[in-house]
CSV table of C-alpha atoms in Angstrom, one decimal:
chain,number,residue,atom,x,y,z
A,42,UNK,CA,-91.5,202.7,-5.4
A,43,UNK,CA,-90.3,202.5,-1.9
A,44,UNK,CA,-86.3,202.2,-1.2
A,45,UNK,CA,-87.4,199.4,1.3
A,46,UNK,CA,-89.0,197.7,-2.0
A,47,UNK,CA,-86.6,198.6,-4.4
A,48,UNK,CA,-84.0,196.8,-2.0
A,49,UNK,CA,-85.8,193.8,-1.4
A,50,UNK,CA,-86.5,193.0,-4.6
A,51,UNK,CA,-83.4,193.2,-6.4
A,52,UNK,CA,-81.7,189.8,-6.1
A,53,UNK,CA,-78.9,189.0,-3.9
A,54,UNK,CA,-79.2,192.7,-3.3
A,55,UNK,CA,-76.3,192.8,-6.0
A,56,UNK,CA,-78.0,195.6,-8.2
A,57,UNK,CA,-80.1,198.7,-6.9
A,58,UNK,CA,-82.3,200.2,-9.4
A,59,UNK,CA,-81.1,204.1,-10.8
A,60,UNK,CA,-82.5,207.0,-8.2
A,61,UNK,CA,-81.6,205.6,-5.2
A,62,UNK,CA,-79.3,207.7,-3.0
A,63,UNK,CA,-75.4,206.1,-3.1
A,64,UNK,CA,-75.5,207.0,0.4
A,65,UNK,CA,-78.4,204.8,1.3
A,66,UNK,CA,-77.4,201.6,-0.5
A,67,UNK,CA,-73.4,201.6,0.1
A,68,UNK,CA,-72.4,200.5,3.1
A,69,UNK,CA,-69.4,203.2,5.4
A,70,UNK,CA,-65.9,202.3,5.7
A,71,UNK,CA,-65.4,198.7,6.3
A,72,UNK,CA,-63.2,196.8,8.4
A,73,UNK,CA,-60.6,194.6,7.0
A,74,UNK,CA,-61.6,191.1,6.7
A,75,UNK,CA,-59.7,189.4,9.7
A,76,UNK,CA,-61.0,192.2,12.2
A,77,UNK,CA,-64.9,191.8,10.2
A,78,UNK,CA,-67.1,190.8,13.2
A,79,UNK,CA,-69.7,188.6,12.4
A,80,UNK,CA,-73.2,190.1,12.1
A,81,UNK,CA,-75.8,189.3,15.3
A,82,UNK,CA,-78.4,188.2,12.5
A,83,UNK,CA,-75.7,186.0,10.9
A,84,UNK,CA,-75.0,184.4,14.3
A,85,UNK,CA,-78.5,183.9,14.9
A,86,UNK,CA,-78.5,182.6,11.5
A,87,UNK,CA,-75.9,180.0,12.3
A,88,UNK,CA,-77.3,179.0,15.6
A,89,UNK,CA,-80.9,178.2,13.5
A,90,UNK,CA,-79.4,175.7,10.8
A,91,UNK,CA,-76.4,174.3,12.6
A,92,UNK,CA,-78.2,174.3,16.2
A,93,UNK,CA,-75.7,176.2,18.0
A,94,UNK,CA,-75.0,178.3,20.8
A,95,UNK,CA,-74.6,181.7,19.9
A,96,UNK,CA,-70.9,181.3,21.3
A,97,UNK,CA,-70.5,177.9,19.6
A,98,UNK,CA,-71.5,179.8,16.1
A,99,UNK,CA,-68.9,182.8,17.0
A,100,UNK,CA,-66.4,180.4,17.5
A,101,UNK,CA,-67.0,178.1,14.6
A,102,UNK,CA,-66.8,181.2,12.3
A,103,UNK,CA,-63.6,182.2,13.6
A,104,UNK,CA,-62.5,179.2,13.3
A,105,UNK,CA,-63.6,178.7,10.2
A,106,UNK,CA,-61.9,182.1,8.5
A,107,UNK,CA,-59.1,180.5,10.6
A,108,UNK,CA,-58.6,177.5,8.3
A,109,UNK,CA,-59.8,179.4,4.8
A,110,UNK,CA,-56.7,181.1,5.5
A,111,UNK,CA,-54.4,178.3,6.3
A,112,UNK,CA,-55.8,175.8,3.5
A,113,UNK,CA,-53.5,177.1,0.6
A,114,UNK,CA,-50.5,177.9,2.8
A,115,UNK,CA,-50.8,173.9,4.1
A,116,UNK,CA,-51.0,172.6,0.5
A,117,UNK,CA,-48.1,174.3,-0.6
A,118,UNK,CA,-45.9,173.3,2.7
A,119,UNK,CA,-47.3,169.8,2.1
A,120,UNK,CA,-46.2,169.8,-1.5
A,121,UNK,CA,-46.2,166.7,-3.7
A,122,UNK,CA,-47.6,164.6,-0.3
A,123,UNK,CA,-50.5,166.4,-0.3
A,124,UNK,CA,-53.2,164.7,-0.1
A,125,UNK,CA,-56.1,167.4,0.2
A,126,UNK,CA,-57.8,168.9,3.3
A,127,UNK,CA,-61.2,169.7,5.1
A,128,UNK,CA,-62.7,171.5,8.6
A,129,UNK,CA,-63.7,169.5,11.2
A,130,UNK,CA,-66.8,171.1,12.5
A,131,UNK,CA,-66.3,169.0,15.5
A,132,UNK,CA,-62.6,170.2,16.2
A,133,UNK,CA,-62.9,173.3,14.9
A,134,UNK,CA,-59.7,172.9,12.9
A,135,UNK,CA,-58.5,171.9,9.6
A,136,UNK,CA,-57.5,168.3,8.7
A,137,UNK,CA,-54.7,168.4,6.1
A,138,UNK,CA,-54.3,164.8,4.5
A,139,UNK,CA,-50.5,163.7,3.6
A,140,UNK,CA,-49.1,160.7,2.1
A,141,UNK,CA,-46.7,158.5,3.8
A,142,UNK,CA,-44.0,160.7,1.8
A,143,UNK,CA,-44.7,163.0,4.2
A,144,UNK,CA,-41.6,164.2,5.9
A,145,UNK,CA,-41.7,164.9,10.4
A,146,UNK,CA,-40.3,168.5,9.7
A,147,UNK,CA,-43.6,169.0,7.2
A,148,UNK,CA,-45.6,167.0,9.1
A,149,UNK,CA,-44.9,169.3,12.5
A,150,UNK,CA,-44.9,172.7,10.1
A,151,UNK,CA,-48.5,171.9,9.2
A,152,UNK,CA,-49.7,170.7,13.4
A,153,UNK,CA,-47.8,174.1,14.2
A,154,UNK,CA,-49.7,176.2,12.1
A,155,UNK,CA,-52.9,175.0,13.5
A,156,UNK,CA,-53.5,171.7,11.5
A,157,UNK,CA,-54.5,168.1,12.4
A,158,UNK,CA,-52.8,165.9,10.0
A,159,UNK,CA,-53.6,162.8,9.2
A,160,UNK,CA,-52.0,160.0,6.6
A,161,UNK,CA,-54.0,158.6,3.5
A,162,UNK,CA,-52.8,156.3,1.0
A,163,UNK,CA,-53.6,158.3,-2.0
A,164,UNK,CA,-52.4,161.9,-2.6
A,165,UNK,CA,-54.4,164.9,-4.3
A,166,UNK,CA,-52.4,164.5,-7.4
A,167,UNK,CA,-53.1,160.9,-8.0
A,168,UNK,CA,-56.7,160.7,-6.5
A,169,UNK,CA,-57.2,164.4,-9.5
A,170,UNK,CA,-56.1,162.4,-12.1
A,171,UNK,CA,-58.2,159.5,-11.7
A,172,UNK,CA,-61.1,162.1,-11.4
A,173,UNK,CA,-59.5,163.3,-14.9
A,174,UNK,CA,-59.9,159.5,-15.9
A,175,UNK,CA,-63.1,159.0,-15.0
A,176,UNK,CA,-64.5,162.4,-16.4
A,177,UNK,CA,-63.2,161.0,-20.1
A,178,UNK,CA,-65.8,158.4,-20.1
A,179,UNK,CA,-69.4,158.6,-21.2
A,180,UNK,CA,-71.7,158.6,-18.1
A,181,UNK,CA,-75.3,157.4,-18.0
A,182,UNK,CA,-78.1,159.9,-16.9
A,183,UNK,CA,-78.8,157.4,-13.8
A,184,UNK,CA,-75.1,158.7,-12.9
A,185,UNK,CA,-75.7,162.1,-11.7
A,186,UNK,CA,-71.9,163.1,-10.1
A,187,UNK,CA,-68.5,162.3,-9.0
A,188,UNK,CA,-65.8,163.6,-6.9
A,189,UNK,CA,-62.6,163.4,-5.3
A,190,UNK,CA,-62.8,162.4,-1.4
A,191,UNK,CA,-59.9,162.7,0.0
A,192,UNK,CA,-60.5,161.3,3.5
A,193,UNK,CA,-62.0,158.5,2.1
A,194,UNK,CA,-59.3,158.0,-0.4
A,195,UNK,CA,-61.1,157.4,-4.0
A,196,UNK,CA,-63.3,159.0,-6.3
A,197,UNK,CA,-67.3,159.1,-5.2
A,198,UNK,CA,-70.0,158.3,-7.7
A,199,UNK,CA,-73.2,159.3,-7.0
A,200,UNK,CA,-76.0,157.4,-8.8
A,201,UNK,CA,-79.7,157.5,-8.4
A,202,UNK,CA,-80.7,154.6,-6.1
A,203,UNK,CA,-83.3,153.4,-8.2
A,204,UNK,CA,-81.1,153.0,-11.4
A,205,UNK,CA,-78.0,151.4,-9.3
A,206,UNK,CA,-78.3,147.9,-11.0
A,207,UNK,CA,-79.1,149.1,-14.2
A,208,UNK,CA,-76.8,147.8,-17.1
A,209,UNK,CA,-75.7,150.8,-18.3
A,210,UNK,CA,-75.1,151.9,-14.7
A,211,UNK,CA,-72.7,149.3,-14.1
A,212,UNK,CA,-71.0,148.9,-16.7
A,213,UNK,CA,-70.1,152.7,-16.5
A,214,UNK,CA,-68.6,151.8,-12.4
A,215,UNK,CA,-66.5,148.7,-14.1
A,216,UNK,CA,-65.0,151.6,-16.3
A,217,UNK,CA,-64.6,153.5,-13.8
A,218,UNK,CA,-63.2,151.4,-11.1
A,219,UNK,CA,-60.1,150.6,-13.9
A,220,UNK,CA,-59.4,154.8,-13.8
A,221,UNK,CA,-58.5,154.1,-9.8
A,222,UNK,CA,-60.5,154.1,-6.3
A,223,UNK,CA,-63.9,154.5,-6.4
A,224,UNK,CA,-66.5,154.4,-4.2
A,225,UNK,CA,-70.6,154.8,-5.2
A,226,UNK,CA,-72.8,156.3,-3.2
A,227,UNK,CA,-76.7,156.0,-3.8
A,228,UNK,CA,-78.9,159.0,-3.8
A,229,UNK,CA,-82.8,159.5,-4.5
A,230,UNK,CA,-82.3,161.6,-7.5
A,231,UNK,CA,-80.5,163.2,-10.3
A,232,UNK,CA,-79.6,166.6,-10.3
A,233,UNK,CA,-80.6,169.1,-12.5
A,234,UNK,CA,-80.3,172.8,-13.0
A,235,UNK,CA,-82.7,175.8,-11.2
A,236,UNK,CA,-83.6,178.0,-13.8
A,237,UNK,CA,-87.3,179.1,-14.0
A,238,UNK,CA,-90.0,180.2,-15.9
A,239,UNK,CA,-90.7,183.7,-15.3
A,240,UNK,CA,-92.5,184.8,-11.8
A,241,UNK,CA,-93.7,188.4,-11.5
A,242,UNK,CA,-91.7,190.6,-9.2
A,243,UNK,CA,-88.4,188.5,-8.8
A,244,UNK,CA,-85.0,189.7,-10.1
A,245,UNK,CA,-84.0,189.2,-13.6
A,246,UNK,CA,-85.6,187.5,-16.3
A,247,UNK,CA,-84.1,186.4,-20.2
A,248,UNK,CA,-86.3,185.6,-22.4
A,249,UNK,CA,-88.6,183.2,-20.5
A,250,UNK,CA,-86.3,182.3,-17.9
A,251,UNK,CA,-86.0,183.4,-14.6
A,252,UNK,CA,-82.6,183.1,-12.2
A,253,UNK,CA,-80.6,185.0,-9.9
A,254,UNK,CA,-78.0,187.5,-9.5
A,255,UNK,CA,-74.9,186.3,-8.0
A,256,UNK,CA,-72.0,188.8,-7.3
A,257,UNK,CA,-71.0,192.1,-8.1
A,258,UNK,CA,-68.2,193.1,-10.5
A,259,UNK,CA,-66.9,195.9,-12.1
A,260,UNK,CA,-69.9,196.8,-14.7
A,261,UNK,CA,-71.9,194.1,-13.9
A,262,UNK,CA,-72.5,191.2,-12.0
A,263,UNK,CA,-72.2,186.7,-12.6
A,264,UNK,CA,-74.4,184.5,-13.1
A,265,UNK,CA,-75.2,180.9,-14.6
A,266,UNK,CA,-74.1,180.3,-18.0
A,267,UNK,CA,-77.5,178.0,-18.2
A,268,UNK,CA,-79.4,181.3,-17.5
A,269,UNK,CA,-78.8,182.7,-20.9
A,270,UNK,CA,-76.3,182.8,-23.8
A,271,UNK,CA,-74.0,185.7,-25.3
A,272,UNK,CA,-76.2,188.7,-26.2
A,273,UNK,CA,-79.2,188.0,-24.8
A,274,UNK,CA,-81.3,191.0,-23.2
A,275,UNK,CA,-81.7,190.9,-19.3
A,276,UNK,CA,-84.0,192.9,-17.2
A,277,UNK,CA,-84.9,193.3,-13.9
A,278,UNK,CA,-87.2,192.4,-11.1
A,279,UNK,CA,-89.3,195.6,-12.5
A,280,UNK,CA,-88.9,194.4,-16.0
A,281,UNK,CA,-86.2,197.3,-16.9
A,282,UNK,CA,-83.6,196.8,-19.3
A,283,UNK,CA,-80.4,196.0,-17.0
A,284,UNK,CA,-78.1,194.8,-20.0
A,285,UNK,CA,-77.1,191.7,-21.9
A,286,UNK,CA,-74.8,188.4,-21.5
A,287,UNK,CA,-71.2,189.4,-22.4
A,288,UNK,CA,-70.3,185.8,-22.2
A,289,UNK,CA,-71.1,182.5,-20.8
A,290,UNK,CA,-70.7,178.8,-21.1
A,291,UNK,CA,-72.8,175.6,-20.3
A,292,UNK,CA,-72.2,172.9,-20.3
A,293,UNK,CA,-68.6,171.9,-19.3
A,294,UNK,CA,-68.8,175.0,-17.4
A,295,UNK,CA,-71.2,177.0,-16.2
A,296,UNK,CA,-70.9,180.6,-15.5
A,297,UNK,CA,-71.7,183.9,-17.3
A,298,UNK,CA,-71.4,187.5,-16.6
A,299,UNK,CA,-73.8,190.4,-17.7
A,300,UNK,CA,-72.6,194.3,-18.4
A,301,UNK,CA,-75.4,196.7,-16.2
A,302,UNK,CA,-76.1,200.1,-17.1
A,303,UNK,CA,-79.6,202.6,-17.7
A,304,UNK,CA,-79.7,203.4,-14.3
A,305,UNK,CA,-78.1,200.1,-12.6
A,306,UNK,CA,-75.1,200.2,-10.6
A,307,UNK,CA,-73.2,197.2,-8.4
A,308,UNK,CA,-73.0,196.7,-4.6
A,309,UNK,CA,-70.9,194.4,-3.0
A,310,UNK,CA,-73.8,192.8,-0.7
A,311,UNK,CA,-75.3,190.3,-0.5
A,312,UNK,CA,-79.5,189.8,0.2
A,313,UNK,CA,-80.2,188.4,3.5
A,314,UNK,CA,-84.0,188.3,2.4
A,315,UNK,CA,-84.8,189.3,6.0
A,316,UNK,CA,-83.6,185.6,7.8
A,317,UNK,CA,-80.1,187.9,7.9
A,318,UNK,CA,-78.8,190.8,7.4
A,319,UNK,CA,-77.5,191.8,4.3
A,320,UNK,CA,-73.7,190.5,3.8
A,321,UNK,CA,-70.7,193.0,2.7
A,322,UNK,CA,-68.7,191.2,0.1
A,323,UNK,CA,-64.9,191.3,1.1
A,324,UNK,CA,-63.0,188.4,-0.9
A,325,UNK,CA,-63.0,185.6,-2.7
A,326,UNK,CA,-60.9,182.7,-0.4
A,327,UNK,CA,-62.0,179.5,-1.4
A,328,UNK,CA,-64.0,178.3,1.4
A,329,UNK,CA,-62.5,174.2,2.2
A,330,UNK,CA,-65.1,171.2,3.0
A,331,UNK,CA,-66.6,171.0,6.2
A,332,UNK,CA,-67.0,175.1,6.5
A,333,UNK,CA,-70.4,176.4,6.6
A,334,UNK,CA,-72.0,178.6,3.3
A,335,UNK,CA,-75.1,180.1,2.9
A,336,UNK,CA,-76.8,180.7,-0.4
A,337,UNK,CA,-79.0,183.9,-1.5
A,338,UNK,CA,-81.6,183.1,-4.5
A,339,UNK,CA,-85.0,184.6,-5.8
A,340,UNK,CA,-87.3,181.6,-5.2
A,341,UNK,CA,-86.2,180.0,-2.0
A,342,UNK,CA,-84.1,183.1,-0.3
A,343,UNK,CA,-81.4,182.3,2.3
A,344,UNK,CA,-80.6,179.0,3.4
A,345,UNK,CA,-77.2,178.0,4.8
A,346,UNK,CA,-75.2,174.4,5.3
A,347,UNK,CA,-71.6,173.1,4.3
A,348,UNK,CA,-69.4,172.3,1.8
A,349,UNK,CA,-69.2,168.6,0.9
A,350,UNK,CA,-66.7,168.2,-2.2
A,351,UNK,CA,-64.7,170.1,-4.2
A,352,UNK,CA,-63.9,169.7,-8.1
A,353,UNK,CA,-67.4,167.7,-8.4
A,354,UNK,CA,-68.5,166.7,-11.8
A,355,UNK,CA,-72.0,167.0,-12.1
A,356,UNK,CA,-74.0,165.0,-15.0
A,357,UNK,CA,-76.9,167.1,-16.1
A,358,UNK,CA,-79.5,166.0,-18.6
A,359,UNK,CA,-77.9,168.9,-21.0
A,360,UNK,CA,-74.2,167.3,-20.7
A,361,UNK,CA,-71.7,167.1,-18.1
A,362,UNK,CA,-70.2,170.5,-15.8
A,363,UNK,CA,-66.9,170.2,-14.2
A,364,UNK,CA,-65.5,171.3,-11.0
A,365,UNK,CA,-68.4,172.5,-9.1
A,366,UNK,CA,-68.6,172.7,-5.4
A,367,UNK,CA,-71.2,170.5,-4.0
A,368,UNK,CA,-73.0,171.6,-0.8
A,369,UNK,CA,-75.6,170.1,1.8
A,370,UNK,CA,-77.6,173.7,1.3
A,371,UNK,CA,-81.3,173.0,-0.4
A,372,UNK,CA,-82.6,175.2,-3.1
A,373,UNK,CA,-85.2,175.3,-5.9
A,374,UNK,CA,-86.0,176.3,-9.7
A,375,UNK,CA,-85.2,179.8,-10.1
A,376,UNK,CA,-82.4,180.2,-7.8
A,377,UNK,CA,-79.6,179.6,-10.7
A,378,UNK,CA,-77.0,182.2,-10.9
A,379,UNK,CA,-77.8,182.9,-7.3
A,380,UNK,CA,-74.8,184.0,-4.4
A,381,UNK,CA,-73.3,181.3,-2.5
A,382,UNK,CA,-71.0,183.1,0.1
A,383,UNK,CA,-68.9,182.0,3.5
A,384,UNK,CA,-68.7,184.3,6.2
A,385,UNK,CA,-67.9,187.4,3.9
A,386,UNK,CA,-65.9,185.6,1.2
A,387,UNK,CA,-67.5,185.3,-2.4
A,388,UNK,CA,-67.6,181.3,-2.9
A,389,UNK,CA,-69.4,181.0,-6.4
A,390,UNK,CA,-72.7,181.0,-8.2
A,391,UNK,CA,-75.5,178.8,-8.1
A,392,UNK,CA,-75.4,175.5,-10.7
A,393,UNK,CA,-78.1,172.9,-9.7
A,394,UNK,CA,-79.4,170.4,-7.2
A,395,UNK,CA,-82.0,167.8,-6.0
A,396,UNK,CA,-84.4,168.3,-3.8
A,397,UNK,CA,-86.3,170.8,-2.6
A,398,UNK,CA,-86.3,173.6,0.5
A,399,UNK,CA,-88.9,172.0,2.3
A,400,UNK,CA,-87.5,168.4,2.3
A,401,UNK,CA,-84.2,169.3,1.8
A,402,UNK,CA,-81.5,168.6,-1.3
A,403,UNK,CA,-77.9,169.5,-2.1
A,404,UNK,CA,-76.9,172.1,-4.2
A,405,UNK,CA,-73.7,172.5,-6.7
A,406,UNK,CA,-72.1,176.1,-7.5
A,407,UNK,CA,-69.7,177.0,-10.2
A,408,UNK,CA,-66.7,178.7,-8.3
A,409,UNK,CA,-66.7,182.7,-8.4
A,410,UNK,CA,-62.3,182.4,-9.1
A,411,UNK,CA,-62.4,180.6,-12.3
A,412,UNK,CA,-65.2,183.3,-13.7
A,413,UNK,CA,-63.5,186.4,-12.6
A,414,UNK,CA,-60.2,184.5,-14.1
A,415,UNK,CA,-61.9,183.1,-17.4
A,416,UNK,CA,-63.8,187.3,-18.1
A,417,UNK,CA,-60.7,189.1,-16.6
A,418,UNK,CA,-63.1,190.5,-14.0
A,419,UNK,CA,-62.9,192.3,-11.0
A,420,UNK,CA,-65.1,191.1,-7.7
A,421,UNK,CA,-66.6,194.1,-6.5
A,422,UNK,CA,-65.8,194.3,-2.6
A,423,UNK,CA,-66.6,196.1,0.3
């Protein structure tokens, strides 16, 4: 087999199969991550889904590391007024939402640092726990998510348009609308996870399932917890033993981790699948709404868009997952498990959707922190 095959074939390009050279598959001495310059095929990437100048799409990512940096540092200066945050692809800056509590000195701390602030009624805190309130009842299958949006000030139900006057439907909204704000938002269908059955040739298979590899770690790599449950036997895009689930939960979570070994080793990359290069792995900073993300998966390959929600509740026909991230990127069945990444930050691992790559969807990820946290892992980086 051909290095050029080997390399293309293993998923997200996270695990190269045993005789390689290391020198061919690890990439030289990297940069740090604030001097990282973006990739030309990345750009041109950029310029393709978000229809921008090549010097619109270099600033946009600077910008955009820009903001991924000052996100946590504005929520703690904020404090108890906080009332959550987002880029503004138009601004090209981060919008950090206070309450009226809000002092002027806070309020000029966060426009010094680079901010646009802007007062809500409702802070994080408050909008969370009626999230928390509303993630307590028993929703319908016709009610496929629900999230905090802070600029909008309540918590967003998503049901399927078709189902919206249904009994059960509304009466779930009536319960809902007692927890605090809500506001419902129609959408053609429900969501539901992107494992597959098995498809010769793609990356790793358990039992007759088929997903995606998402990131690196230190003996192995993450993944979907729907993908496959403790012990189960994974093997590779050649059908070679790579190793077995150490752990993994779905649903309520969803997100597992698998041990490599007999000849498998990690890389900190990334598959481009030939639309981009392939993308060094530097971090993990959580990447806020309105940034761009791309997502690399066995069945569809790279596709890119942005982050719409954070701490999304997703209502899957297996049971409810919490705190996903929900994105306007597309993907399809066998793309679980899958690498969603921002610029060179680790974002998380590929949940479920609706739609489809050709007519387009949104896509949820279970964060890449809370694994590493929850396994007492370490992100393989560049």
């Amino acid at each position: 087999m051909s290095r050029k095959k080997v390399m293309r074939a293993a998923a997200a390009a996270l695990l190269m199969l045993g005789g390689l050279s290391a020198a061919g598959t690890l990439p030289a001495a990297a940069q740090s991550a604030g001097e990282a310059p973006a990739s030309k095929s990345l750009l041109t990437a950029m310029q393709h889904d978000f229809g921008l100048t090549k010097s619109q799409a270099e600033a946009r990512l600077k910008a955009e590391r820009a903001a991924t940096a000052l996100d946590p540092k504005a929520r703690a200066t904020a404090g108890a007024a906080y009332g959550g945050s987002w880029f503004d692809a138009k601004s090209n800056r981060l919008t950090v939402a206070v309450t009226d509590d809000a002092s002027a000195g806070v309020r000029q701390k966060l426009r010094d640092a680079g901010a646009t602030v802007r007062t809500v009624d409702h802070s994080a805190r408050e909008l969370n726990a009626a999230k928390a309130r509303v993630d307590r009842l028993k929703a319908p299958k016709s009610v496929t998510s629900w999230h905090v949006d802070p600029g909008a000030g309540s918590v967003v139900i998503d049901v399927v348009r078709s189902k919206a006057a249904d009994n059960d439907v509304q009466r779930f909204l009536a319960s809902a609308r007692e927890a605090g704000p809500v506001t419902v938002h129609k959408v053609a269908e429900s969501a539901s996870t992107l494992a597959a059955g098995t498809v010769g040739g793609d990356p790793y298979y358990t039992g007759n399932v088929r997903c995606s590899i998402g990131f690196s770690v230190y003996g192995g790599f993450v993944t979907a917890g729907h993908c496959g449950q403790p012990s189960a036997a994974v093997y590779g895009w050649d059908q070679s033993y790579v190793g077995n689930f150490q752990g993994s939960s779905f649903p309520d979570n969803d997100y597992a981790w698998v041990n490599v070994g007999s000849g498998w080793w990690t890389v900190p990359v990334v598959l481009g699948w030939g639309t981009t290069s392939d993308q060094l792995v530097r971090g993990s900073n959580v990447a806020p709404p309105g940034t761009s993300i791309c997502r690399s998966g066995s069945t569809s390959h790279w596709h890119c868009g942005s982050v719409l929600a954070l701490n999304e509740t997703v209502n899957y026909s297996q049971g409810a997952v919490h705190q996903l991230t929900k994105t306007s990127v597309c993907a399809e069945p066998g793309d679980s498990g899958g690498a969603f990444i921002s610029g060179d930050q680790a974002q998380g691992v590929t949940s479920g959707g609706w739609g489809n790559c050709s007519s387009g969807g949104e896509t949820w990820f279970q964060p890449i922190n809370e694994i590493l946290s929850r396994y007492g892992l370490t992100l393989h980086t560049a």
